[in-house]
Backbone as JSON, one array per atom type, in Angstrom:
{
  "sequence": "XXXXXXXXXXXXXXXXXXXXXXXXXXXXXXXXXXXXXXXXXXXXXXXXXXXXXXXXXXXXXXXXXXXXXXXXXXXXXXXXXXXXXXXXXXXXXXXXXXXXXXXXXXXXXXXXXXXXXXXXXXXXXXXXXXXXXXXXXXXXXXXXXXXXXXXXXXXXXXXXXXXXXXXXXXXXXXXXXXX",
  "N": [[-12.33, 109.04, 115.11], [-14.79, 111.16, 115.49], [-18.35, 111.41, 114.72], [-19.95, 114.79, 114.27], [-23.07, 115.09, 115.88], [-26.54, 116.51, 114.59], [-27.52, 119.76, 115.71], [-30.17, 119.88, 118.29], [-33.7, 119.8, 117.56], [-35.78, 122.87, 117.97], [-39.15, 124.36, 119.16], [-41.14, 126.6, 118.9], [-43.68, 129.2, 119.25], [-45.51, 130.47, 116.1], [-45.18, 133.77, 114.71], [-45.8, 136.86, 113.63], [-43.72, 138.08, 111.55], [-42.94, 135.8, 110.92], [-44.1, 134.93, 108.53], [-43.34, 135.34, 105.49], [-41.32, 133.4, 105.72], [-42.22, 130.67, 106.38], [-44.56, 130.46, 104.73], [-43.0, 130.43, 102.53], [-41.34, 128.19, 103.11], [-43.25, 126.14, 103.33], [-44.69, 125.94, 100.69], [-41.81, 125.17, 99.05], [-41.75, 122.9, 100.18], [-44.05, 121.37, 99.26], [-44.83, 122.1, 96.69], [-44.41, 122.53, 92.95], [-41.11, 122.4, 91.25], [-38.7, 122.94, 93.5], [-39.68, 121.2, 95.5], [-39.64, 118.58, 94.33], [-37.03, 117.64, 95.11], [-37.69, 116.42, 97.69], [-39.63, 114.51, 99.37], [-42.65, 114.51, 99.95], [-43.9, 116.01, 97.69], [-46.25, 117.2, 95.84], [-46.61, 117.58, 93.43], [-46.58, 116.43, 91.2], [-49.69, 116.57, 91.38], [-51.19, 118.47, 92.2], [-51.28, 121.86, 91.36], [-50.01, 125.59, 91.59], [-50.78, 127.38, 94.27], [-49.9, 126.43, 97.99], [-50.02, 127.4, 100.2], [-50.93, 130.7, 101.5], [-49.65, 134.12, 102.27], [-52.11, 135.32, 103.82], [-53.17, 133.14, 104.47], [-51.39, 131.3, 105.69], [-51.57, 133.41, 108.37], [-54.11, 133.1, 109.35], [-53.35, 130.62, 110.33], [-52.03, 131.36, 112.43], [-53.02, 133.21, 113.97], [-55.58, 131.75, 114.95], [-57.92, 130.64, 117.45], [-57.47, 128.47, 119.2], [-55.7, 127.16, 118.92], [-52.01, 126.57, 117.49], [-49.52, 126.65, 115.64], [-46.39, 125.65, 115.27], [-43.13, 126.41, 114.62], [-40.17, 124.87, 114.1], [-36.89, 124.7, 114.87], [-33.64, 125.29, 113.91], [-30.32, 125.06, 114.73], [-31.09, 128.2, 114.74], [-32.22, 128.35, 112.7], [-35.15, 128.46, 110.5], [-36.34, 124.68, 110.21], [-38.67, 123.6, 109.6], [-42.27, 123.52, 110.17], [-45.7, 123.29, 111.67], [-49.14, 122.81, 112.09], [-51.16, 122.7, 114.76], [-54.26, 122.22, 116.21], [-56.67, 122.48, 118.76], [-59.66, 120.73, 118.64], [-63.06, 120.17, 119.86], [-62.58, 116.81, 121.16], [-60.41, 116.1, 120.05], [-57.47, 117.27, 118.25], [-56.22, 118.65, 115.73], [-53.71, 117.85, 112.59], [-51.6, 119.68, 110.83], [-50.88, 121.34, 108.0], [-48.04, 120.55, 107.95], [-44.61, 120.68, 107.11], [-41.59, 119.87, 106.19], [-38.19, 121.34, 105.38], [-37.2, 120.51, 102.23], [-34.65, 119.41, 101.6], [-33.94, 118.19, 103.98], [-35.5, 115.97, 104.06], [-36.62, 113.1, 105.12], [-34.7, 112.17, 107.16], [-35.5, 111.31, 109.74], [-36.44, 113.48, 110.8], [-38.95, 114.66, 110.55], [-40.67, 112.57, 111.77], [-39.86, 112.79, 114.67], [-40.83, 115.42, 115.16], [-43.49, 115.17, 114.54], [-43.94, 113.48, 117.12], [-43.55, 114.96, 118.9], [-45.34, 117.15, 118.21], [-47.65, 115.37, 119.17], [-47.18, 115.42, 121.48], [-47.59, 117.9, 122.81], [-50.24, 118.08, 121.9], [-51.84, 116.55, 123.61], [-51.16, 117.31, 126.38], [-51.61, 120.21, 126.52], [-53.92, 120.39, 125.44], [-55.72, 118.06, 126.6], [-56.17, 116.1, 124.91], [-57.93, 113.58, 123.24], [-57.73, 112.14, 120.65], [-55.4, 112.6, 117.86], [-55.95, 114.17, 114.5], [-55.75, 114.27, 110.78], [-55.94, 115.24, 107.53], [-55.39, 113.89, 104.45], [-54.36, 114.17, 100.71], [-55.6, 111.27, 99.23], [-54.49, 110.15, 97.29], [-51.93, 110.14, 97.36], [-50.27, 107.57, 98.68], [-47.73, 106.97, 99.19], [-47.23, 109.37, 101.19], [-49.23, 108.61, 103.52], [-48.72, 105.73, 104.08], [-46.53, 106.22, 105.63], [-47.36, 108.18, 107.52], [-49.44, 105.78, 108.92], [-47.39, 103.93, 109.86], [-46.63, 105.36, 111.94], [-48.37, 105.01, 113.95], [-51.03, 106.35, 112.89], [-54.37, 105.2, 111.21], [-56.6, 104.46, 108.81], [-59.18, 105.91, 107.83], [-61.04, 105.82, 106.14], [-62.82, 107.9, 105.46], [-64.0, 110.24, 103.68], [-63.46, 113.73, 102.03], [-64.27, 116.04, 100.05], [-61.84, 117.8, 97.78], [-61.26, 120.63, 97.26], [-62.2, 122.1, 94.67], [-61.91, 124.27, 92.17], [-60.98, 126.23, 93.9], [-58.33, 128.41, 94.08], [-56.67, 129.36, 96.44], [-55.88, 126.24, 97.76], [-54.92, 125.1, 95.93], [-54.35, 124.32, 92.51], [-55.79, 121.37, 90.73], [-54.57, 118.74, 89.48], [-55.83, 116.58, 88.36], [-59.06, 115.18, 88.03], [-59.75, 113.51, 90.35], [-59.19, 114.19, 92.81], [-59.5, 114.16, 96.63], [-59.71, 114.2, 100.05], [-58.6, 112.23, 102.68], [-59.07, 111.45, 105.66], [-56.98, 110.58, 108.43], [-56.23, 108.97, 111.62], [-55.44, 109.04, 114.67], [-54.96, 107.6, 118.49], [-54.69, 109.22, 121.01]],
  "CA": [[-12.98, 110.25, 114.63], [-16.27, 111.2, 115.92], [-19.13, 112.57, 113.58], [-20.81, 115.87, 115.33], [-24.3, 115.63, 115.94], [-26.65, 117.65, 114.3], [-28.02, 120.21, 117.04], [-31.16, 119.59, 118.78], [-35.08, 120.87, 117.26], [-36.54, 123.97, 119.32], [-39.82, 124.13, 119.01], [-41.68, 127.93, 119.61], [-45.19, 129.25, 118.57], [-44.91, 131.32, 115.2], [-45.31, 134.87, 114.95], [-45.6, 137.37, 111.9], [-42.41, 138.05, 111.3], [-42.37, 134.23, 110.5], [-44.88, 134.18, 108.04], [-42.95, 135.24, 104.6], [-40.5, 132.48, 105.23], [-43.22, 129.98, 106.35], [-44.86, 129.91, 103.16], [-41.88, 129.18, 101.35], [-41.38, 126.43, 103.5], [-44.67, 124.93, 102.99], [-44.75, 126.18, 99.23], [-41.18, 124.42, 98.81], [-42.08, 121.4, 100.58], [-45.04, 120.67, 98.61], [-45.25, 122.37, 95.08], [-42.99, 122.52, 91.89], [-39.78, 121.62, 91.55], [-38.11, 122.47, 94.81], [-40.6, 120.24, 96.55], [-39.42, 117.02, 94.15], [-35.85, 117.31, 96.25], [-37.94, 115.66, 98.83], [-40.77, 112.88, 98.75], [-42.88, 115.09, 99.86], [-44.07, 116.72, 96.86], [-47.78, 117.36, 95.46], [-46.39, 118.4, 91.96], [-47.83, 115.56, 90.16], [-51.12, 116.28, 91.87], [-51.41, 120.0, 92.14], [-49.7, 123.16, 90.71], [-50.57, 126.69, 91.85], [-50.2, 127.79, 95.69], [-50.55, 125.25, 98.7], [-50.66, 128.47, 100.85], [-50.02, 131.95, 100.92], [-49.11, 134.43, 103.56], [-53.38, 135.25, 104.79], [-53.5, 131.54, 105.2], [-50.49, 131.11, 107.34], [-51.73, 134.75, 109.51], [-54.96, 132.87, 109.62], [-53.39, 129.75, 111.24], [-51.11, 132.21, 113.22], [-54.17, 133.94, 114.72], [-56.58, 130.85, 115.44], [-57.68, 131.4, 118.96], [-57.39, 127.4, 119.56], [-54.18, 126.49, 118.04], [-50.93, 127.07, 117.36], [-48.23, 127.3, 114.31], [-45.19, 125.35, 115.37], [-42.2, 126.73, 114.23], [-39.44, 124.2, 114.33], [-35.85, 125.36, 114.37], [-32.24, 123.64, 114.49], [-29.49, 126.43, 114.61], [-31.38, 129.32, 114.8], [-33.14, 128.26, 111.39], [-36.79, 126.82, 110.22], [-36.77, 123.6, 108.87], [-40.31, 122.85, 109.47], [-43.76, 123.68, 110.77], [-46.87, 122.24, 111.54], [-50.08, 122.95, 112.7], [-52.17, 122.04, 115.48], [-55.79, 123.07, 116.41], [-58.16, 121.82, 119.13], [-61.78, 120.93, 118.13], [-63.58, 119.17, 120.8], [-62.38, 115.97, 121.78], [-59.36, 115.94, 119.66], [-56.38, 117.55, 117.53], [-56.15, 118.83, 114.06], [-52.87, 118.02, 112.15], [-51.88, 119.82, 109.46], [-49.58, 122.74, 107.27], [-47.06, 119.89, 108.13], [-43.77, 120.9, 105.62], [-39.93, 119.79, 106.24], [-37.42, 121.6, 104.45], [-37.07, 119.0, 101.1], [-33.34, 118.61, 101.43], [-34.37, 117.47, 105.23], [-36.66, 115.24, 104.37], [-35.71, 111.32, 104.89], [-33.72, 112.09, 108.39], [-36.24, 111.48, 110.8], [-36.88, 114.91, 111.41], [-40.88, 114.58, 110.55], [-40.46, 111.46, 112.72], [-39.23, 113.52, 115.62], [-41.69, 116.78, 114.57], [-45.02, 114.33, 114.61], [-44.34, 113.12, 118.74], [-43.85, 116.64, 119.71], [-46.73, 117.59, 118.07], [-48.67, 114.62, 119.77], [-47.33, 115.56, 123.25], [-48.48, 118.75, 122.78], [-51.76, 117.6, 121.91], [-52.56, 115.66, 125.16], [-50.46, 117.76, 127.96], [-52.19, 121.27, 126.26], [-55.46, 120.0, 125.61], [-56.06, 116.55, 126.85], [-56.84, 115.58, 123.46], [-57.89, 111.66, 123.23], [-57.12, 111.6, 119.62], [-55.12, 113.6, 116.45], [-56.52, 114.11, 113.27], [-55.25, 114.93, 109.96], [-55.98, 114.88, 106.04], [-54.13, 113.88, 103.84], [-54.97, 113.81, 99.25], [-55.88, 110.07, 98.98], [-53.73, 109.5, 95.99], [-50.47, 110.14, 98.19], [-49.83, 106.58, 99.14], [-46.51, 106.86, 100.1], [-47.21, 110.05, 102.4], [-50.54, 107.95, 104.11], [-48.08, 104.82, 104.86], [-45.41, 106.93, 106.59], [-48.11, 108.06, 108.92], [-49.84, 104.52, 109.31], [-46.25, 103.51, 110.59], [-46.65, 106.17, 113.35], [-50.2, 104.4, 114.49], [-52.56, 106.38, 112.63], [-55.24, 104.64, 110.89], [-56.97, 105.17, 107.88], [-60.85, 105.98, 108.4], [-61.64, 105.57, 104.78], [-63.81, 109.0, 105.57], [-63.24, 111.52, 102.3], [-63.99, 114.94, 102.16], [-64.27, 116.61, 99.14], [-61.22, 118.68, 97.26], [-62.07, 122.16, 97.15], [-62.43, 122.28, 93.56], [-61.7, 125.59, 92.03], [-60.62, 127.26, 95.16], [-57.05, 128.09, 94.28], [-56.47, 129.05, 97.51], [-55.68, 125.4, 97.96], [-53.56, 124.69, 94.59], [-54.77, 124.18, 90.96], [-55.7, 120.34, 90.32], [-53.63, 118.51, 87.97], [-56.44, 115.31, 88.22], [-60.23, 115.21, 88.75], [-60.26, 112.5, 91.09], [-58.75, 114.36, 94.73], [-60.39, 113.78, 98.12], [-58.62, 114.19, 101.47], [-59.05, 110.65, 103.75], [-59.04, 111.41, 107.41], [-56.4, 110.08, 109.45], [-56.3, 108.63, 112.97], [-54.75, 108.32, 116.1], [-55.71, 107.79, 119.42], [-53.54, 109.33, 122.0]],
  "C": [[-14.46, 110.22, 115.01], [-17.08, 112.42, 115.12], [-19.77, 113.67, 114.69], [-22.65, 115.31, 115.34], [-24.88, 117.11, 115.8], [-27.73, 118.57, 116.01], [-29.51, 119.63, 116.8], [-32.31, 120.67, 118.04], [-35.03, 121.52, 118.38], [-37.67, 124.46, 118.37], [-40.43, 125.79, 119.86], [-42.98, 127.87, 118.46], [-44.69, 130.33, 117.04], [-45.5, 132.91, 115.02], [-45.28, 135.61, 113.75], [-45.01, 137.48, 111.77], [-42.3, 136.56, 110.5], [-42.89, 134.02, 109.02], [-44.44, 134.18, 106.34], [-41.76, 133.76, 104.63], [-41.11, 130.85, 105.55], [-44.01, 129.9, 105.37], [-43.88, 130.08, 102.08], [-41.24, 128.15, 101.72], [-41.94, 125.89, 102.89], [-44.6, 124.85, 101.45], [-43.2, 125.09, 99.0], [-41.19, 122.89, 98.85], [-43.03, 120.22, 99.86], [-45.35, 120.87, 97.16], [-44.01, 122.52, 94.55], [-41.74, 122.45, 91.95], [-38.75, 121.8, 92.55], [-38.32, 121.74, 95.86], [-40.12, 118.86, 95.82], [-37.71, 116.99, 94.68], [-36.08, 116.6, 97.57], [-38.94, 115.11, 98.51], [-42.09, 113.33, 99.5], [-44.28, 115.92, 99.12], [-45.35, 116.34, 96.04], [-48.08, 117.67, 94.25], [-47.47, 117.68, 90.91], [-48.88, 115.59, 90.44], [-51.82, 117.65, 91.41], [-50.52, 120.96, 91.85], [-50.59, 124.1, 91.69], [-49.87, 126.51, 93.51], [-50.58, 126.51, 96.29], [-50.71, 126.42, 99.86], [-50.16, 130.03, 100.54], [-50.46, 133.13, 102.34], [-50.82, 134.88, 104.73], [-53.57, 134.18, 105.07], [-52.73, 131.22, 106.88], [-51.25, 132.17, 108.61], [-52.58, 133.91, 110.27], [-54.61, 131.69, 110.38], [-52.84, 130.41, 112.45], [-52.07, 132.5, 114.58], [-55.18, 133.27, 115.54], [-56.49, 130.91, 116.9], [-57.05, 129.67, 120.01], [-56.67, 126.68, 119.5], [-53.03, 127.16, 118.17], [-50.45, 126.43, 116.16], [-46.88, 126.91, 114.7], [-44.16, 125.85, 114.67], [-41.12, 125.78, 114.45], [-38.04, 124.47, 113.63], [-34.74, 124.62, 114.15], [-31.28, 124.65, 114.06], [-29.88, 127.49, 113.8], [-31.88, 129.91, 113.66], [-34.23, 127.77, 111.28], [-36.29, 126.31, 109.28], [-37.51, 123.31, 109.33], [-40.88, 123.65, 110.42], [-44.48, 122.86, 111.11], [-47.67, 122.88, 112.38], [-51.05, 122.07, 113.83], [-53.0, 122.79, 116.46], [-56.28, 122.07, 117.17], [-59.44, 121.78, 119.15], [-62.18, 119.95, 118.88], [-62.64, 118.48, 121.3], [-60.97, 115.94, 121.05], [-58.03, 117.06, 118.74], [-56.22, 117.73, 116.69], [-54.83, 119.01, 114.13], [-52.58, 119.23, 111.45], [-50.53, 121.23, 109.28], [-48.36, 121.82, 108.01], [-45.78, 119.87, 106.57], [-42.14, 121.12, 106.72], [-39.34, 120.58, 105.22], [-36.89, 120.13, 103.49], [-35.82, 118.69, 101.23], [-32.94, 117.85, 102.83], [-34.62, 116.36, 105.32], [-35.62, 113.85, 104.51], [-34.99, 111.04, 105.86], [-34.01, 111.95, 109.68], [-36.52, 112.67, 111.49], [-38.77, 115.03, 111.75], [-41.23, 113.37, 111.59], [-40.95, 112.25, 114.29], [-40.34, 114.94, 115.94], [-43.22, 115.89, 115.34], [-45.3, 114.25, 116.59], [-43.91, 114.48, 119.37], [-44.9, 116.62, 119.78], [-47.83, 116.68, 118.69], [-48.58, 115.01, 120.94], [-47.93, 116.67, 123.52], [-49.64, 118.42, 123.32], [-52.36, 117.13, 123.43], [-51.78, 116.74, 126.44], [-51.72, 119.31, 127.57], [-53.41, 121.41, 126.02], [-56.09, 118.77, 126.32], [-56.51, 115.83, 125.99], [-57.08, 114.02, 123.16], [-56.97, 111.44, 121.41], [-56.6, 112.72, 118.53], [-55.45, 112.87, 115.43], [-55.83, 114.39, 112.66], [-56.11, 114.37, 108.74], [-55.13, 114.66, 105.2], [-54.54, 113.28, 102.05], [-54.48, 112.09, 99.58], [-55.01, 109.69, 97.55], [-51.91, 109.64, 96.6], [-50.56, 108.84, 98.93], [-48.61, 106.73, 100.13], [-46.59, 107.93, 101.68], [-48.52, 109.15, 103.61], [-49.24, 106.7, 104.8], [-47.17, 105.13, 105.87], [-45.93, 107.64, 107.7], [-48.83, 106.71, 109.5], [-48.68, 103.79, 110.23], [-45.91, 104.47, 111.22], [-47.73, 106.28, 113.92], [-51.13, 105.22, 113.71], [-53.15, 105.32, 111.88], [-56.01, 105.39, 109.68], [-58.24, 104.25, 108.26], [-61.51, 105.25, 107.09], [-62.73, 106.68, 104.38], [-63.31, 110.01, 104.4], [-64.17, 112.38, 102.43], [-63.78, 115.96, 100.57], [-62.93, 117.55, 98.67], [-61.74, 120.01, 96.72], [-61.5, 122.49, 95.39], [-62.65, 123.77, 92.96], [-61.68, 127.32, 92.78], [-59.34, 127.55, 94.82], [-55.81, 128.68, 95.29], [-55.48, 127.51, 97.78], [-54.74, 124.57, 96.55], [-54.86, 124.61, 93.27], [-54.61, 122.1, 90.51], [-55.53, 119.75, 89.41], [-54.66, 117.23, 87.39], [-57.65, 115.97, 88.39], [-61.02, 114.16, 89.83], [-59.6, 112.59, 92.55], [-59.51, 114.0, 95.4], [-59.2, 114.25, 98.94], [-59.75, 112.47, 102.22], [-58.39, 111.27, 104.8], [-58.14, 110.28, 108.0], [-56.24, 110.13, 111.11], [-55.78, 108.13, 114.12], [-55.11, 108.56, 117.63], [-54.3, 108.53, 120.08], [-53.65, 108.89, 123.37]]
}
């Protein structure tokens, strides 16, 4: 008996049309309780939005970037962003569907998004942020070479734009990889 393989990612830029079911990706992936079905999840950190549909437009639109869309029969399970600024690569709005997560899909998602990076820009290195109290999400990129800078940037503190903080001790730490 032979198991099927599941089909192959396809990987396109995203478009409006995309953008109501793109923030309930991201929103699933990362806030309240459909986000703790995957590991993932920002609940214990932050409540409120993690985006909402002028955010996505606004990555949509960036004149320097793109809005991955990532499909797998003719569905999204995942996104991700990536922006060139100078010399390198901004991560980011990175969100698996939660009942995804754990299958090497984000695995698989990440070295796209790096080849990108270097064939479309020549980018030496990608960046990302990532809340400093997410251990587990920080090691699961460290074991795909980045590096942790130890560089923190402030939590936008009563922006809720960016969610509603459940702590007073966020940051984002800068992550690093060369390409």
């Amino acid at each position: 008996m032979t198991t099927a393989q599941p089909e192959a990612l396809s990987f396109r830029s995203a478009v409006e049309a995309d953008v109501p079911e793109l923030v309930a990706l991201v929103e699933s992936a990362y806030r309240g309780d459909a986000s703790r079905a995957g590991w993932t999840t920002e609940a214990d950190y932050l409540d409120g939005q993690r985006t909402d549909p002028d955010g996505v437009r606004a990555v949509i639109a960036a004149p320097d970037g793109v809005l991955l869309v990532v499909e797998r029969s003719d569905e999204i399970v995942a996104c991700c962003q990536l922006e060139h600024r100078d010399d390198h690569v901004y991560f980011g709005m990175f969100a698996v569907r939660p009942g995804l997560q754990g299958a090497g899909l984000g695995k698989e998602i990440l070295a796209e998004a790096e080849r990108r990076a270097r064939e479309t820009w020549a980018a030496k290195e990608m960046r990302m942020t990532v809340v400093h109290v997410r251990e587990e999400l920080i090691a699961y990129y460290v074991r795909r070479g980045y590096r942790r800078t130890g560089e923190m940037s402030p939590f936008p503190y009563g922006d809720e734009r960016f969610g509603v903080p459940l702590r007073e001790d966020l940051a984002f730490e800068l992550l690093v990889k060369s390409l």
